[in-house]
CSV table of C-alpha atoms in Angstrom, one decimal:
chain,number,residue,atom,x,y,z
A,1,MET,CA,-38.8,-16.8,44.2
A,2,LYS,CA,-36.1,-18.9,46.5
A,3,SER,CA,-39.5,-19.9,48.4
A,4,ALA,CA,-40.2,-23.0,45.2
A,5,LEU,CA,-36.9,-24.7,46.6
A,6,ALA,CA,-38.5,-25.7,50.2
A,7,ILE,CA,-41.9,-26.0,49.3
A,8,LEU,CA,-41.5,-29.6,50.1
A,9,ALA,CA,-40.1,-28.9,53.2
A,10,ILE,CA,-41.6,-31.0,56.2
A,11,CYS,CA,-43.7,-28.5,58.3
A,12,ALA,CA,-42.2,-27.8,61.7
A,13,SER,CA,-45.1,-29.6,63.6
A,14,PHE,CA,-48.3,-31.8,63.0
A,15,THR,CA,-51.0,-32.2,65.3
A,16,ALA,CA,-53.8,-34.8,63.3
A,17,VAL,CA,-57.0,-33.4,64.1
A,18,ALA,CA,-60.1,-36.0,64.0
A,19,ALA,CA,-62.9,-35.3,62.0
A,20,PRO,CA,-66.7,-34.3,63.7
A,21,GLY,CA,-67.7,-37.4,65.4
A,22,ARG,CA,-64.5,-40.0,64.7
A,23,ALA,CA,-62.2,-40.4,67.7
A,24,PRO,CA,-58.9,-38.1,67.6
A,25,ALA,CA,-55.7,-39.3,65.3
A,26,PRO,CA,-52.9,-39.2,68.2
A,27,ALA,CA,-51.0,-36.6,67.6
A,28,VAL,CA,-47.2,-36.5,65.8
A,29,ARG,CA,-44.3,-34.8,67.2
A,30,ALA,CA,-42.2,-32.4,65.0
A,31,ALA,CA,-39.1,-35.0,65.7
A,32,ASP,CA,-41.6,-37.7,64.0
A,33,THR,CA,-42.2,-35.8,60.9
A,34,LEU,CA,-38.9,-36.0,59.9
A,35,ARG,CA,-38.9,-39.5,60.2
A,36,LEU,CA,-43.0,-40.6,58.4
A,37,ALA,CA,-42.5,-43.7,56.3
A,38,PRO,CA,-44.6,-43.3,52.7
A,39,THR,CA,-46.4,-46.3,53.9
A,40,ALA,CA,-50.3,-46.7,53.0
A,41,ALA,CA,-50.8,-46.1,57.0
A,42,ASN,CA,-49.1,-43.1,57.1
A,43,VAL,CA,-51.1,-41.8,54.3
A,44,LYS,CA,-54.3,-42.6,55.3
A,45,ARG,CA,-53.3,-40.7,58.3
A,46,VAL,CA,-52.2,-37.6,56.9
A,47,ARG,CA,-55.4,-37.7,54.7
A,48,ALA,CA,-57.2,-37.9,57.3
A,49,ALA,CA,-56.1,-34.5,59.6
A,50,LEU,CA,-55.8,-33.0,56.2
A,51,HIS,CA,-60.1,-33.2,55.5
A,52,ALA,CA,-60.3,-32.3,59.5
A,53,ALA,CA,-57.7,-29.5,59.3
A,54,ARG,CA,-59.8,-26.1,60.4
A,55,SER,CA,-57.6,-23.3,59.6
A,56,GLU,CA,-55.8,-22.4,56.2
A,57,ASN,CA,-52.4,-22.9,57.8
A,58,ASP,CA,-53.3,-26.4,59.0
A,59,LYS,CA,-54.6,-27.6,55.6
A,60,ILE,CA,-50.7,-26.2,54.2
A,61,ASP,CA,-49.0,-27.9,56.8
A,62,GLN,CA,-50.8,-31.3,55.5
A,63,ILE,CA,-50.6,-30.6,52.5
A,64,ARG,CA,-46.8,-30.6,52.7
A,65,LEU,CA,-46.5,-33.4,55.3
A,66,LEU,CA,-48.7,-35.4,52.0
A,67,ALA,CA,-46.6,-34.3,49.3
A,68,THR,CA,-43.5,-36.1,51.2
A,69,LEU,CA,-45.3,-38.8,51.4
A,70,TYR,CA,-45.4,-39.4,47.3
A,71,SER,CA,-42.6,-41.6,45.8
A,72,ARG,CA,-41.3,-42.1,42.7
A,73,SER,CA,-41.4,-45.9,43.4
A,74,ASN,CA,-44.5,-45.7,44.5
A,75,ALA,CA,-44.1,-47.8,48.2
A,76,SER,CA,-46.5,-46.7,49.7
A,77,GLY,CA,-49.1,-48.0,47.0
A,78,MET,CA,-50.8,-44.9,47.5
A,79,ASN,CA,-49.0,-42.4,44.7
A,80,ASP,CA,-52.9,-42.4,42.8
A,81,ALA,CA,-54.1,-41.8,46.3
A,82,ILE,CA,-52.0,-38.4,46.7
A,83,VAL,CA,-52.1,-37.1,43.8
A,84,GLY,CA,-55.9,-37.0,43.3
A,85,GLU,CA,-55.7,-35.3,46.4
A,86,LEU,CA,-53.4,-32.8,45.2
A,87,ARG,CA,-55.1,-32.0,42.1
A,88,ALA,CA,-58.7,-31.7,44.3
A,89,LEU,CA,-56.4,-29.4,46.3
A,90,ALA,CA,-54.7,-27.2,43.3
A,91,ALA,CA,-58.7,-26.1,42.3
A,92,SER,CA,-58.9,-24.5,45.6
A,93,PRO,CA,-60.6,-21.0,45.7
A,94,SER,CA,-57.7,-20.1,48.5
A,95,ARG,CA,-55.2,-19.0,46.6
A,96,ARG,CA,-52.5,-20.3,49.3
A,97,ILE,CA,-54.2,-23.8,49.7
A,98,ALA,CA,-54.1,-23.8,45.5
A,99,ARG,CA,-50.2,-22.8,45.7
A,100,SER,CA,-49.0,-24.9,48.1
A,101,ALA,CA,-50.9,-28.2,46.3
A,102,THR,CA,-49.0,-27.0,42.3
A,103,TYR,CA,-45.7,-27.4,43.4
A,104,PRO,CA,-45.8,-31.2,44.5
A,105,LEU,CA,-48.2,-32.2,42.2
A,106,ALA,CA,-46.6,-30.8,39.3
A,107,GLN,CA,-43.6,-33.2,40.5
A,108,ALA,CA,-46.0,-35.9,40.6
A,109,VAL,CA,-46.8,-36.3,37.2
A,110,GLY,CA,-45.7,-36.5,33.4
A,111,ALA,CA,-43.8,-34.0,31.6
A,112,ASP,CA,-46.4,-33.1,29.5
A,113,GLU,CA,-49.0,-32.8,32.6
A,114,THR,CA,-46.2,-30.7,34.8
A,115,ILE,CA,-45.7,-28.3,31.9
A,116,GLU,CA,-49.5,-27.9,31.3
A,117,ILE,CA,-49.6,-27.4,35.6
A,118,LEU,CA,-47.4,-24.7,35.7
A,119,LEU,CA,-48.1,-22.5,33.2
A,120,ARG,CA,-52.0,-22.7,34.4
A,121,ALA,CA,-50.4,-21.7,37.4
A,122,LYS,CA,-48.1,-18.6,36.3
A,123,ARG,CA,-51.0,-17.9,34.1
A,124,ALA,CA,-53.3,-17.7,37.3
A,125,GLY,CA,-50.9,-15.4,39.1
A,126,LEU,CA,-50.0,-18.5,41.6
A,127,MET,CA,-46.3,-18.2,40.6
A,128,GLU,CA,-43.8,-15.8,39.5
A,129,SER,CA,-41.3,-16.5,35.9
A,130,GLU,CA,-38.4,-17.6,38.5
A,131,GLU,CA,-41.0,-20.4,40.6
A,132,VAL,CA,-41.9,-22.0,37.2
A,133,ALA,CA,-39.0,-22.3,35.2
A,134,GLY,CA,-37.3,-23.6,38.8
A,135,GLU,CA,-39.8,-26.0,39.3
A,136,LEU,CA,-39.3,-27.0,34.9
A,137,ALA,CA,-35.5,-27.5,35.5
A,138,ARG,CA,-36.4,-29.9,38.5
A,139,ALA,CA,-38.6,-31.6,36.0
A,140,LEU,CA,-36.2,-31.6,33.2
A,141,ARG,CA,-34.3,-34.4,35.4
A,142,PHE,CA,-37.4,-37.2,35.2
A,143,ALA,CA,-38.6,-36.0,31.6
A,144,PRO,CA,-38.6,-38.6,28.7
A,145,ARG,CA,-35.6,-37.9,26.7
A,146,GLU,CA,-38.2,-37.1,24.1
A,147,GLN,CA,-40.4,-34.1,26.2
A,148,GLN,CA,-36.7,-32.5,27.5
A,149,LEU,CA,-36.3,-30.7,24.4
A,150,ARG,CA,-39.6,-29.0,25.5
A,151,LEU,CA,-38.4,-28.1,29.2
A,152,VAL,CA,-35.1,-26.5,27.9
A,153,GLN,CA,-37.1,-23.8,25.6
A,154,LEU,CA,-39.3,-23.0,28.0
A,155,ILE,CA,-36.8,-22.6,31.0
A,156,GLY,CA,-35.2,-20.2,28.4
A,157,ALA,CA,-38.7,-18.2,27.5
A,158,GLU,CA,-38.6,-17.5,31.4
A,159,GLN,CA,-35.6,-15.9,31.1
A,160,SER,CA,-34.4,-16.7,34.5
A,161,ARG,CA,-31.5,-16.7,36.2
A,162,TYR,CA,-33.3,-19.5,38.9
A,163,GLY,CA,-33.8,-22.0,36.4
A,164,VAL,CA,-30.5,-22.7,35.3
A,165,ASP,CA,-29.2,-22.5,38.6
A,166,VAL,CA,-31.6,-25.2,39.4
A,167,MET,CA,-31.1,-26.8,36.4
A,168,VAL,CA,-27.3,-27.5,36.8
A,169,ALA,CA,-27.4,-28.2,40.3
A,170,GLY,CA,-25.5,-31.6,39.7
A,171,PHE,CA,-25.3,-31.6,36.9
A,172,GLY,CA,-23.6,-34.4,35.1
A,173,SER,CA,-23.2,-37.1,32.5
A,174,LYS,CA,-26.5,-38.7,34.6
A,175,LEU,CA,-28.6,-36.1,32.7
A,176,LEU,CA,-26.9,-35.3,29.8
A,177,ASP,CA,-26.2,-39.2,28.0
A,178,PRO,CA,-29.7,-39.5,27.5
A,179,MET,CA,-30.2,-36.6,26.4
A,180,LEU,CA,-31.1,-36.1,22.6
A,181,PRO,CA,-28.7,-34.1,20.2
A,182,GLU,CA,-30.4,-31.8,19.7
A,183,THR,CA,-31.7,-31.5,23.4
A,184,ARG,CA,-28.1,-31.1,24.6
A,185,GLN,CA,-27.6,-28.5,21.8
A,186,ALA,CA,-30.3,-26.1,23.6
A,187,VAL,CA,-28.6,-26.8,27.0
A,188,GLY,CA,-25.0,-25.6,25.9
A,189,GLU,CA,-27.0,-22.8,24.0
A,190,LEU,CA,-28.7,-21.8,26.8
A,191,LEU,CA,-25.9,-21.4,29.6
A,192,ARG,CA,-24.1,-19.6,26.9
A,193,ARG,CA,-27.1,-17.0,26.9
A,194,THR,CA,-26.8,-17.0,31.1
A,195,ARG,CA,-23.1,-16.6,32.1
A,196,ILE,CA,-22.5,-16.0,35.6
A,197,ASP,CA,-21.0,-12.8,36.8
A,198,PHE,CA,-19.7,-11.3,40.7
A,199,PRO,CA,-20.8,-8.5,42.4
A,200,ARG,CA,-19.9,-5.2,41.0
A,201,ASN,CA,-18.0,-4.5,44.3
A,202,ALA,CA,-14.6,-6.2,44.0
A,203,ASP,CA,-14.6,-7.2,47.6
A,204,SER,CA,-18.1,-8.9,47.5
A,205,PHE,CA,-17.2,-12.6,47.4
A,206,GLY,CA,-20.3,-14.5,48.4
A,207,TYR,CA,-20.0,-18.2,48.8
A,208,VAL,CA,-23.6,-18.5,46.6
A,209,ASP,CA,-22.3,-16.7,43.5
A,210,ALA,CA,-19.0,-18.8,43.7
A,211,ILE,CA,-21.6,-22.4,43.7
A,212,ARG,CA,-23.7,-20.6,41.2
A,213,TYR,CA,-20.6,-19.7,38.6
A,214,ALA,CA,-18.6,-23.2,39.1
A,215,GLY,CA,-21.8,-25.0,38.3
A,216,TRP,CA,-22.5,-23.3,35.3
A,217,LEU,CA,-18.5,-23.3,34.3
A,218,HIS,CA,-18.7,-27.0,35.2
A,219,ALA,CA,-22.3,-27.5,33.0
A,220,SER,CA,-21.1,-25.7,30.3
A,221,ALA,CA,-17.7,-27.6,29.6
A,222,LEU,CA,-19.5,-31.0,30.5
A,223,THR,CA,-22.0,-29.8,27.4
A,224,GLU,CA,-19.8,-28.4,25.2
A,225,GLN,CA,-17.8,-32.4,25.7
A,226,TRP,CA,-21.0,-33.3,24.0
A,227,VAL,CA,-22.1,-30.7,21.5
A,228,SER,CA,-18.8,-30.2,19.6
A,229,ARG,CA,-16.7,-32.7,20.9
A,230,GLN,CA,-13.8,-30.6,22.5
A,231,PRO,CA,-12.4,-31.7,26.3
A,232,TYR,CA,-13.4,-30.4,29.2
A,233,GLU,CA,-10.2,-29.5,30.2
A,234,ILE,CA,-10.1,-27.4,27.6
A,235,THR,CA,-13.4,-25.0,27.6
A,236,VAL,CA,-12.1,-24.8,31.2
A,237,MET,CA,-8.9,-24.0,30.5
A,238,ALA,CA,-9.9,-20.9,27.6
A,239,HIS,CA,-12.3,-19.3,30.7
A,240,LEU,CA,-9.0,-19.7,33.5
A,241,ASP,CA,-6.8,-18.1,30.8
A,242,ASP,CA,-8.4,-15.3,30.1
A,243,PRO,CA,-7.4,-12.1,31.2
A,244,GLU,CA,-9.9,-10.4,31.8
A,245,LEU,CA,-11.7,-12.9,33.7
A,246,ASP,CA,-12.6,-11.5,37.2
A,247,PRO,CA,-10.6,-13.5,39.8
A,248,ARG,CA,-13.3,-14.6,42.4
A,249,LYS,CA,-14.5,-16.9,39.1
A,250,LEU,CA,-10.9,-18.3,39.5
A,251,ILE,CA,-11.3,-19.0,43.0
A,252,ALA,CA,-14.7,-20.5,42.3
A,253,TYR,CA,-14.2,-22.9,40.6
A,254,LEU,CA,-10.0,-24.0,41.4
A,255,GLY,CA,-12.0,-24.2,45.0
A,256,THR,CA,-14.4,-26.8,44.1
A,257,PRO,CA,-14.0,-30.7,44.1
A,258,GLU,CA,-14.0,-30.3,39.8
A,259,GLY,CA,-11.6,-28.0,40.3
A,260,LYS,CA,-8.9,-29.7,42.4
A,261,GLU,CA,-9.9,-32.8,40.2
A,262,LEU,CA,-8.9,-30.8,36.8
A,263,MET,CA,-6.1,-29.9,38.4
A,264,VAL,CA,-5.1,-33.8,39.1
A,265,ARG,CA,-5.9,-34.8,35.5
A,266,VAL,CA,-3.9,-32.0,33.7
A,267,GLY,CA,-0.7,-33.0,36.1
A,268,LYS,CA,1.2,-30.2,36.3
A,269,ARG,CA,1.4,-27.1,37.6
A,270,GLY,CA,2.2,-25.0,34.3
A,271,PRO,CA,-1.5,-24.8,32.9
A,272,PHE,CA,-2.8,-23.2,36.2
A,273,ALA,CA,0.1,-20.8,37.3
A,274,GLY,CA,-1.2,-18.4,35.6
A,275,ALA,CA,-5.0,-18.6,37.6
A,276,VAL,CA,-3.4,-19.5,40.9
A,277,ARG,CA,-1.0,-16.5,40.9
A,278,ARG,CA,-4.6,-14.1,40.1
A,279,ALA,CA,-6.7,-16.3,42.8
A,280,ARG,CA,-3.4,-15.4,45.6
A,281,ASP,CA,-3.3,-11.8,44.2
A,282,TYR,CA,-6.9,-11.4,44.8
A,283,ALA,CA,-6.6,-13.0,48.4
A,284,ALA,CA,-3.7,-10.4,49.0
A,285,ALA,CA,-5.8,-7.6,48.4
A,286,TYR,CA,-8.6,-8.5,50.7
A,287,PRO,CA,-7.2,-9.9,53.6
A,288,HIS,CA,-9.8,-9.7,55.5
A,289,SER,CA,-11.8,-12.0,53.8
A,290,LEU,CA,-11.3,-15.5,55.9
A,291,ARG,CA,-13.0,-17.3,53.8
A,292,VAL,CA,-11.1,-16.3,50.7
A,293,GLN,CA,-8.3,-16.8,52.0
A,294,LYS,CA,-9.0,-20.3,53.1
A,295,ILE,CA,-10.4,-20.9,49.8
A,296,VAL,CA,-7.2,-19.8,48.3
A,297,SER,CA,-4.9,-21.4,50.8
A,298,GLU,CA,-6.2,-24.7,49.7
A,299,ILE,CA,-6.0,-24.3,46.1
A,300,TYR,CA,-2.4,-23.2,46.5
A,301,GLY,CA,-1.5,-26.7,48.2
A,302,SER,CA,-3.2,-28.5,45.6
A,303,TRP,CA,-1.7,-26.7,42.7
A,304,ASN,CA,1.9,-26.7,44.7
A,305,SER,CA,1.4,-30.6,45.3
A,306,LEU,CA,1.6,-31.1,41.5
A,307,PRO,CA,4.7,-31.7,39.3
A,308,ALA,CA,6.3,-29.0,37.7
């Protein structure tokens, strides 16, 4: 479920309600929450509002806001207090409250505990496989290299397309370089098992599908470069030169900054001539798609600017 992506979103409105017998805290407007700095004072203020919240919805709003005040640099000096609060809330008898606290808690602790929290939440029915895999993929970026292999294996075990999508988002050398060789091997195997396809309807060119495919191909080529020492260009061109490849995939990759950069790096029109021709043929077959027309026009312009 894509709700996992939004779990740390700042609530649209926030009103701090004082505990009985105490003066009410000043109301915080929606615009203010977008600028709420991770300071000790703000953590204390949000915790007080959380404890004073009278409805489940209000409490969930404060949980989400509290989560935004956690930072890996511990800017507020209050990370331990935030994590302690989230631990208690994750054990709440209210499933909605427990679920709301589980997401930020899993992101705030070490990799071993993250795994334990997520798998426990799945067993309790608080999270589905897609959500668990997505959070495991997010944790991969911050986990010590010795623990990354287990995270990759668990993402694969969930058989989640969403988990792979999260893993390849922003994929690059910053993630791959520190990995142990066996972890990179596992990433490569996972990517090979989770190839991206467009919808069956040939006239359907979705922006999300295009981004997912381009991200998958980019991550696959980068990983293959590490695992087999095969240059990035060779892996990508092997895909683009496949005559059976869906032309929408050609458009999806060549329309990205990575695709355009690859054309510049190769430096000649010849190697891309077939792919560009097929992309233009697809665009001509579906002239009603303004998005496709724009992308293909940009691809052609980038290609045409190269020397023959």
